[in-house]
Amino acid sequence: MLSLLDLRARIDAGRLTPDGAIGLVREAIAHREPEVGALVCVDAAPVIPARGPLAGIAVGIKDIIDTADLPTRMGSSIYETWRPRADAPVVARLKNLGAVPLAKTTTTPFAFLDPTPTRNPHDPGHTPGGSSAGSAAAVAAGMLPLALGTQTGGSVIRPAAFCGVVGIKPSFRLLPTVGVKCYSWALDTVGLFAASVADAAHALALMADRPAIAHMGDAGAPRIGIVRQEFCAAPDPEAEAALAKAARAAERAGAMVRDLALPGTFGEAFAVHGTLQDYEARQALAWEYATHRDALPPLLRAALDAAQGIETPAYDAARRTAHHARRGLKDVFSENGFDVLLTYAAPGAAPAGLANTGDSRFNRLWTLMGVPCVTVPVERNAAGLPVGVQVIARFGDDGRALAAAGLVERALRG
């Protein structure tokens, strides 16, 4: 994989120019893209800044995020010729840092569940996950050092796990969602994919203008709670094995590790995620549903059909349940003395076939809580497919989540 920090170190040392770094990315795209199919389009003549902390870094932009220099098609024929007039603020920030938004990456239509044709770089017969399929696959295939995705259920953490890369879903609204096609305004979160935890931390710190995010490594050994989310169906044995392996590695590195059973409040919150998401999707996609329903893919069309029956009192009750759980999560951390939680990133490795994007059941609660989550690749299963875990911290404690994820990552390598 291409490392953002490695590329920047070579540029700073004068061994590589920003133009040369973009050239390396183009070579990688030419080599891997025909097999993986992660990209919608590539800018043939981008502006390549000579200066800036991210100069020379090519970025993939999920194709529901507005770009002035490239189309934004939402994964749908409805927007086949759509060309925004302006960059989304998150894209404008990348440009201000010197980065090059070089390519749009594939997304499931409107970031829901109907799959893309993108293939898992580790085995083309398996899904890369969704909805940020192209961003995860492009980083995993070594085509891009950084890519943007979004998460409403599990669309950053799960594909990062399936593709064996680091993904971070930051705290809710840490990165702006203006200029991002909305599915659920209470849940949609912009996230990142990178080759390592340090790469992801560096990029997020710059994009959020919060340097401390990248400098939490000296915060001491974390106190880690192992959470198995008993309110969900059990994971595959390989996911349980990866969680146990990550916990042992963290313990060897000096972390305090012990099991934690979440109170019933969190099972209740998990159960209302769909009500909140689908009620808002019904409004966010009201124009597309009213004027282009037959052009919507089958899973999304069926979901929006069903969402028409969600009554406002049920939505309001779901909001109250979520709010109660968010307040309770603060107590889970403080009363148990935990810095972070460690849990499954996905039920197992990427499923076979391209007909679905996998199950987000181990991600949805944490998206609803608005807290930072980081995927850490752990190992490969017998078929050579990656399996990962996720590290979770308090709201606003993104640096601590990344620091603990970095500790796990280093311990696993050791």
Tab-separated table of N, CA, C and O in Angstrom, residues 153-221:
chain	number	residue	atom	x	y	z
A	153	GLY	N	-24.220	3.729	8.629
A	153	GLY	CA	-24.361	2.511	9.428
A	153	GLY	C	-22.988	1.946	9.742
A	153	GLY	O	-22.522	1.990	10.872
A	154	GLY	N	-22.317	1.403	8.687
A	154	GLY	CA	-20.976	0.851	8.893
A	154	GLY	C	-20.088	1.021	7.685
A	154	GLY	O	-19.200	0.196	7.425
A	155	SER	N	-20.286	2.091	6.926
A	155	SER	CA	-19.721	2.202	5.584
A	155	SER	C	-18.278	2.654	5.503
A	155	SER	O	-17.737	2.784	4.403
A	156	VAL	N	-17.629	2.918	6.637
A	156	VAL	CA	-16.176	3.131	6.675
A	156	VAL	C	-15.514	1.955	7.389
A	156	VAL	O	-14.597	1.318	6.867
A	157	ILE	N	-15.983	1.662	8.578
A	157	ILE	CA	-15.336	0.640	9.413
A	157	ILE	C	-15.403	-0.742	8.775
A	157	ILE	O	-14.402	-1.479	8.751
A	158	ARG	N	-16.562	-1.126	8.224
A	158	ARG	CA	-16.703	-2.472	7.652
A	158	ARG	C	-15.861	-2.673	6.393
A	158	ARG	O	-15.112	-3.650	6.302
A	159	PRO	N	-15.942	-1.785	5.364
A	159	PRO	CA	-15.087	-2.013	4.192
A	159	PRO	C	-13.600	-1.914	4.503
A	159	PRO	O	-12.792	-2.589	3.860
A	160	ALA	N	-13.232	-1.090	5.490
A	160	ALA	CA	-11.816	-1.060	5.891
A	160	ALA	C	-11.399	-2.428	6.411
A	160	ALA	O	-10.308	-2.920	6.097
A	161	ALA	N	-12.260	-3.051	7.203
A	161	ALA	CA	-11.955	-4.386	7.722
A	161	ALA	C	-11.895	-5.413	6.600
A	161	ALA	O	-10.985	-6.255	6.550
A	162	PHE	N	-12.862	-5.375	5.685
A	162	PHE	CA	-12.900	-6.347	4.589
A	162	PHE	C	-11.690	-6.209	3.671
A	162	PHE	O	-11.218	-7.200	3.107
A	163	CYS	N	-11.191	-4.982	3.504
A	163	CYS	CA	-10.082	-4.744	2.572
A	163	CYS	C	-8.719	-4.702	3.258
A	163	CYS	O	-7.693	-4.624	2.578
A	164	GLY	N	-8.684	-4.739	4.595
A	164	GLY	CA	-7.415	-4.789	5.307
A	164	GLY	C	-6.677	-3.471	5.357
A	164	GLY	O	-5.449	-3.436	5.272
A	165	VAL	N	-7.433	-2.368	5.516
A	165	VAL	CA	-6.818	-1.050	5.659
A	165	VAL	C	-7.310	-0.407	6.948
A	165	VAL	O	-8.209	-0.916	7.615
A	166	VAL	N	-6.720	0.726	7.287
A	166	VAL	CA	-7.183	1.494	8.437
A	166	VAL	C	-8.297	2.426	7.976
A	166	VAL	O	-8.175	3.101	6.952
A	167	GLY	N	-9.383	2.428	8.718
A	167	GLY	CA	-10.459	3.370	8.461
A	167	GLY	C	-10.793	4.099	9.745
A	167	GLY	O	-10.742	3.495	10.821
A	168	ILE	N	-11.089	5.384	9.652
A	168	ILE	CA	-11.573	6.092	10.828
A	168	ILE	C	-12.882	6.791	10.506
A	168	ILE	O	-13.006	7.504	9.506
A	169	LYS	N	-13.873	6.517	11.353
A	169	LYS	CA	-15.099	7.303	11.388
A	169	LYS	C	-14.935	8.266	12.553
A	169	LYS	O	-14.991	7.852	13.707
A	170	PRO	N	-14.694	9.531	12.284
A	170	PRO	CA	-14.434	10.466	13.382
A	170	PRO	C	-15.681	10.746	14.216
A	170	PRO	O	-16.787	10.288	13.892
A	171	SER	N	-15.488	11.523	15.252
A	171	SER	CA	-16.632	11.999	16.020
A	171	SER	C	-17.599	12.731	15.086
A	171	SER	O	-17.191	13.397	14.131
A	172	PHE	N	-18.870	12.594	15.383
A	172	PHE	CA	-19.918	13.196	14.569
A	172	PHE	C	-19.656	14.680	14.361
A	172	PHE	O	-19.417	15.419	15.312
A	173	ARG	N	-19.671	15.090	13.084
A	173	ARG	CA	-19.502	16.482	12.660
A	173	ARG	C	-18.098	17.033	12.868
A	173	ARG	O	-17.895	18.233	12.740
A	174	LEU	N	-17.108	16.202	13.170
A	174	LEU	CA	-15.734	16.712	13.216
A	174	LEU	C	-15.327	17.219	11.837
A	174	LEU	O	-14.656	18.238	11.698
A	175	LEU	N	-15.727	16.494	10.800
A	175	LEU	CA	-15.527	16.921	9.421
A	175	LEU	C	-16.889	17.301	8.838
A	175	LEU	O	-17.887	16.611	9.084
A	176	PRO	N	-16.958	18.381	8.063
A	176	PRO	CA	-18.257	18.852	7.575
A	176	PRO	C	-18.890	17.908	6.560
A	176	PRO	O	-18.195	17.316	5.729
A	177	THR	N	-20.206	17.798	6.625
A	177	THR	CA	-20.950	16.998	5.646
A	177	THR	C	-21.685	17.872	4.639
A	177	THR	O	-22.448	17.357	3.816
A	178	VAL	N	-21.445	19.176	4.673
A	178	VAL	CA	-21.993	20.065	3.639
A	178	VAL	C	-21.425	19.637	2.287
A	178	VAL	O	-20.235	19.346	2.167
A	179	GLY	N	-22.269	19.554	1.290
A	179	GLY	CA	-21.802	19.131	-0.029
A	179	GLY	C	-21.670	17.623	-0.172
A	179	GLY	O	-21.125	17.138	-1.161
A	180	VAL	N	-22.181	16.888	0.795
A	180	VAL	CA	-22.216	15.424	0.746
A	180	VAL	C	-23.676	15.015	0.622
A	180	VAL	O	-24.521	15.493	1.389
A	181	LYS	N	-23.998	14.163	-0.345
A	181	LYS	CA	-25.387	13.748	-0.531
A	181	LYS	C	-25.908	13.123	0.762
A	181	LYS	O	-25.358	12.145	1.265
A	182	CYS	N	-26.953	13.692	1.280
A	182	CYS	CA	-27.469	13.265	2.584
A	182	CYS	C	-28.303	11.995	2.462
A	182	CYS	O	-29.096	11.835	1.533
A	183	TYR	N	-28.127	11.096	3.415
A	183	TYR	CA	-29.029	9.966	3.603
A	183	TYR	C	-29.743	10.118	4.946
A	183	TYR	O	-30.944	9.983	5.035
A	184	SER	N	-28.968	10.423	5.979
A	184	SER	CA	-29.535	10.663	7.312
A	184	SER	C	-28.712	11.757	7.980
A	184	SER	O	-27.552	11.545	8.312
A	185	TRP	N	-29.316	12.919	8.186
A	185	TRP	CA	-28.553	14.047	8.719
A	185	TRP	C	-28.143	13.847	10.169
A	185	TRP	O	-27.227	14.493	10.643
A	186	ALA	N	-28.763	12.915	10.872
A	186	ALA	CA	-28.377	12.634	12.260
A	186	ALA	C	-27.275	11.594	12.368
A	186	ALA	O	-26.752	11.357	13.460
A	187	LEU	N	-26.920	10.963	11.243
A	187	LEU	CA	-25.965	9.857	11.274
A	187	LEU	C	-24.798	10.017	10.307
A	187	LEU	O	-23.683	9.569	10.614
A	188	ASP	N	-25.020	10.597	9.144
A	188	ASP	CA	-23.979	10.678	8.109
A	188	ASP	C	-22.696	11.297	8.671
A	188	ASP	O	-22.727	12.366	9.282
A	189	THR	N	-21.569	10.623	8.450
A	189	THR	CA	-20.273	11.069	8.967
A	189	THR	C	-19.209	10.844	7.904
A	189	THR	O	-19.122	9.752	7.336
A	190	VAL	N	-18.403	11.872	7.632
A	190	VAL	CA	-17.286	11.736	6.683
A	190	VAL	C	-16.112	11.075	7.397
A	190	VAL	O	-15.752	11.465	8.516
A	191	GLY	N	-15.516	10.069	6.755
A	191	GLY	CA	-14.379	9.362	7.328
A	191	GLY	C	-13.255	9.187	6.331
A	191	GLY	O	-13.346	9.623	5.169
A	192	LEU	N	-12.182	8.532	6.776
A	192	LEU	CA	-10.963	8.398	5.985
A	192	LEU	C	-10.501	6.947	5.918
A	192	LEU	O	-10.721	6.173	6.856
A	193	PHE	N	-9.795	6.629	4.829
A	193	PHE	CA	-9.099	5.352	4.667
A	193	PHE	C	-7.630	5.638	4.396
A	193	PHE	O	-7.299	6.540	3.618
A	194	ALA	N	-6.746	4.857	5.025
A	194	ALA	CA	-5.308	5.042	4.837
A	194	ALA	C	-4.603	3.712	5.087
A	194	ALA	O	-5.212	2.735	5.545
A	195	ALA	N	-3.295	3.697	4.811
A	195	ALA	CA	-2.520	2.462	4.928
A	195	ALA	C	-2.153	2.123	6.366
A	195	ALA	O	-1.885	0.964	6.672
A	196	SER	N	-2.104	3.120	7.245
A	196	SER	CA	-1.705	2.875	8.630
A	196	SER	C	-2.441	3.834	9.548
A	196	SER	O	-3.009	4.840	9.098
A	197	VAL	N	-2.410	3.540	10.836
A	197	VAL	CA	-3.035	4.423	11.811
A	197	VAL	C	-2.344	5.784	11.809
A	197	VAL	O	-3.003	6.833	11.869
A	198	ALA	N	-1.013	5.795	11.726
A	198	ALA	CA	-0.291	7.069	11.711
A	198	ALA	C	-0.671	7.915	10.505
A	198	ALA	O	-0.815	9.140	10.607
A	199	ASP	N	-0.838	7.287	9.340
A	199	ASP	CA	-1.278	8.011	8.149
A	199	ASP	C	-2.650	8.638	8.376
A	199	ASP	O	-2.879	9.810	8.051
A	200	ALA	N	-3.576	7.846	8.907
A	200	ALA	CA	-4.935	8.330	9.136
A	200	ALA	C	-4.952	9.457	10.163
A	200	ALA	O	-5.656	10.460	9.994
A	201	ALA	N	-4.177	9.306	11.225
A	201	ALA	CA	-4.129	10.332	12.270
A	201	ALA	C	-3.567	11.635	11.719
A	201	ALA	O	-4.071	12.730	12.024
A	202	HIS	N	-2.518	11.531	10.914
A	202	HIS	CA	-1.894	12.724	10.339
A	202	HIS	C	-2.885	13.461	9.443
A	202	HIS	O	-3.025	14.700	9.529
A	203	ALA	N	-3.581	12.719	8.591
A	203	ALA	CA	-4.527	13.341	7.674
A	203	ALA	C	-5.694	13.969	8.426
A	203	ALA	O	-6.102	15.096	8.132
A	204	LEU	N	-6.236	13.249	9.394
A	204	LEU	CA	-7.383	13.781	10.130
A	204	LEU	C	-6.998	15.020	10.927
A	204	LEU	O	-7.758	15.996	10.979
A	205	ALA	N	-5.831	15.012	11.541
A	205	ALA	CA	-5.379	16.174	12.313
A	205	ALA	C	-5.290	17.409	11.428
A	205	ALA	O	-5.700	18.513	11.824
A	206	LEU	N	-4.780	17.241	10.210
A	206	LEU	CA	-4.674	18.367	9.288
A	206	LEU	C	-6.047	18.811	8.798
A	206	LEU	O	-6.352	20.011	8.759
A	207	MET	N	-6.883	17.862	8.429
A	207	MET	CA	-8.182	18.213	7.870
A	207	MET	C	-9.070	18.885	8.905
A	207	MET	O	-9.842	19.795	8.583
A	208	ALA	N	-8.984	18.437	10.152
A	208	ALA	CA	-9.806	19.007	11.219
A	208	ALA	C	-9.147	20.194	11.907
A	208	ALA	O	-9.744	20.797	12.802
A	209	ASP	N	-7.916	20.521	11.518
A	209	ASP	CA	-7.143	21.603	12.133
A	209	ASP	C	-7.028	21.401	13.647
A	209	ASP	O	-7.175	22.329	14.437
A	210	ARG	N	-6.719	20.162	14.020
A	210	ARG	CA	-6.538	19.804	15.425
A	210	ARG	C	-5.262	18.968	15.549
A	210	ARG	O	-5.317	17.731	15.523
A	211	PRO	N	-4.110	19.619	15.669
A	211	PRO	CA	-2.831	18.898	15.680
A	211	PRO	C	-2.737	17.820	16.750
A	211	PRO	O	-2.048	16.814	16.556
A	212	ALA	N	-3.429	18.017	17.883
A	212	ALA	CA	-3.320	17.049	18.978
A	212	ALA	C	-3.789	15.664	18.576
A	212	ALA	O	-3.365	14.663	19.167
A	213	ILE	N	-4.668	15.573	17.571
A	213	ILE	CA	-5.160	14.262	17.142
A	213	ILE	C	-4.019	13.340	16.744
A	213	ILE	O	-4.074	12.130	16.983
A	214	ALA	N	-2.974	13.909	16.153
A	214	ALA	CA	-1.858	13.088	15.680
A	214	ALA	C	-0.770	12.906	16.727
A	214	ALA	O	0.238	12.258	16.448
A	215	HIS	N	-0.965	13.419	17.933
A	215	HIS	CA	0.110	13.396	18.932
A	215	HIS	C	-0.363	12.847	20.269
A	215	HIS	O	0.003	13.356	21.328
A	216	MET	N	-1.165	11.775	20.207
A	216	MET	CA	-1.667	11.169	21.440
A	216	MET	C	-0.885	9.921	21.829
A	216	MET	O	-1.222	9.254	22.797
A	217	GLY	N	0.165	9.596	21.065
A	217	GLY	CA	0.898	8.364	21.321
A	217	GLY	C	1.612	8.318	22.649
A	217	GLY	O	1.945	7.242	23.155
A	218	ASP	N	1.862	9.493	23.261
A	218	ASP	CA	2.553	9.524	24.540
A	218	ASP	C	1.582	9.643	25.712
A	218	ASP	O	1.954	10.029	26.817
A	219	ALA	N	0.314	9.307	25.465
A	219	ALA	CA	-0.700	9.450	26.506
A	219	ALA	C	-0.670	8.310	27.526
A	219	ALA	O	-1.459	8.289	28.466
A	220	GLY	N	0.232	7.367	27.356
A	220	GLY	CA	0.328	6.254	28.288
A	220	GLY	C	-0.439	5.039	27.808
A	220	GLY	O	-1.181	5.098	26.826
A	221	ALA	N	-0.259	3.927	28.501
A	221	ALA	CA	-0.930	2.685	28.117
A	221	ALA	C	-2.433	2.815	28.352
A	221	ALA	O	-2.856	3.214	29.442
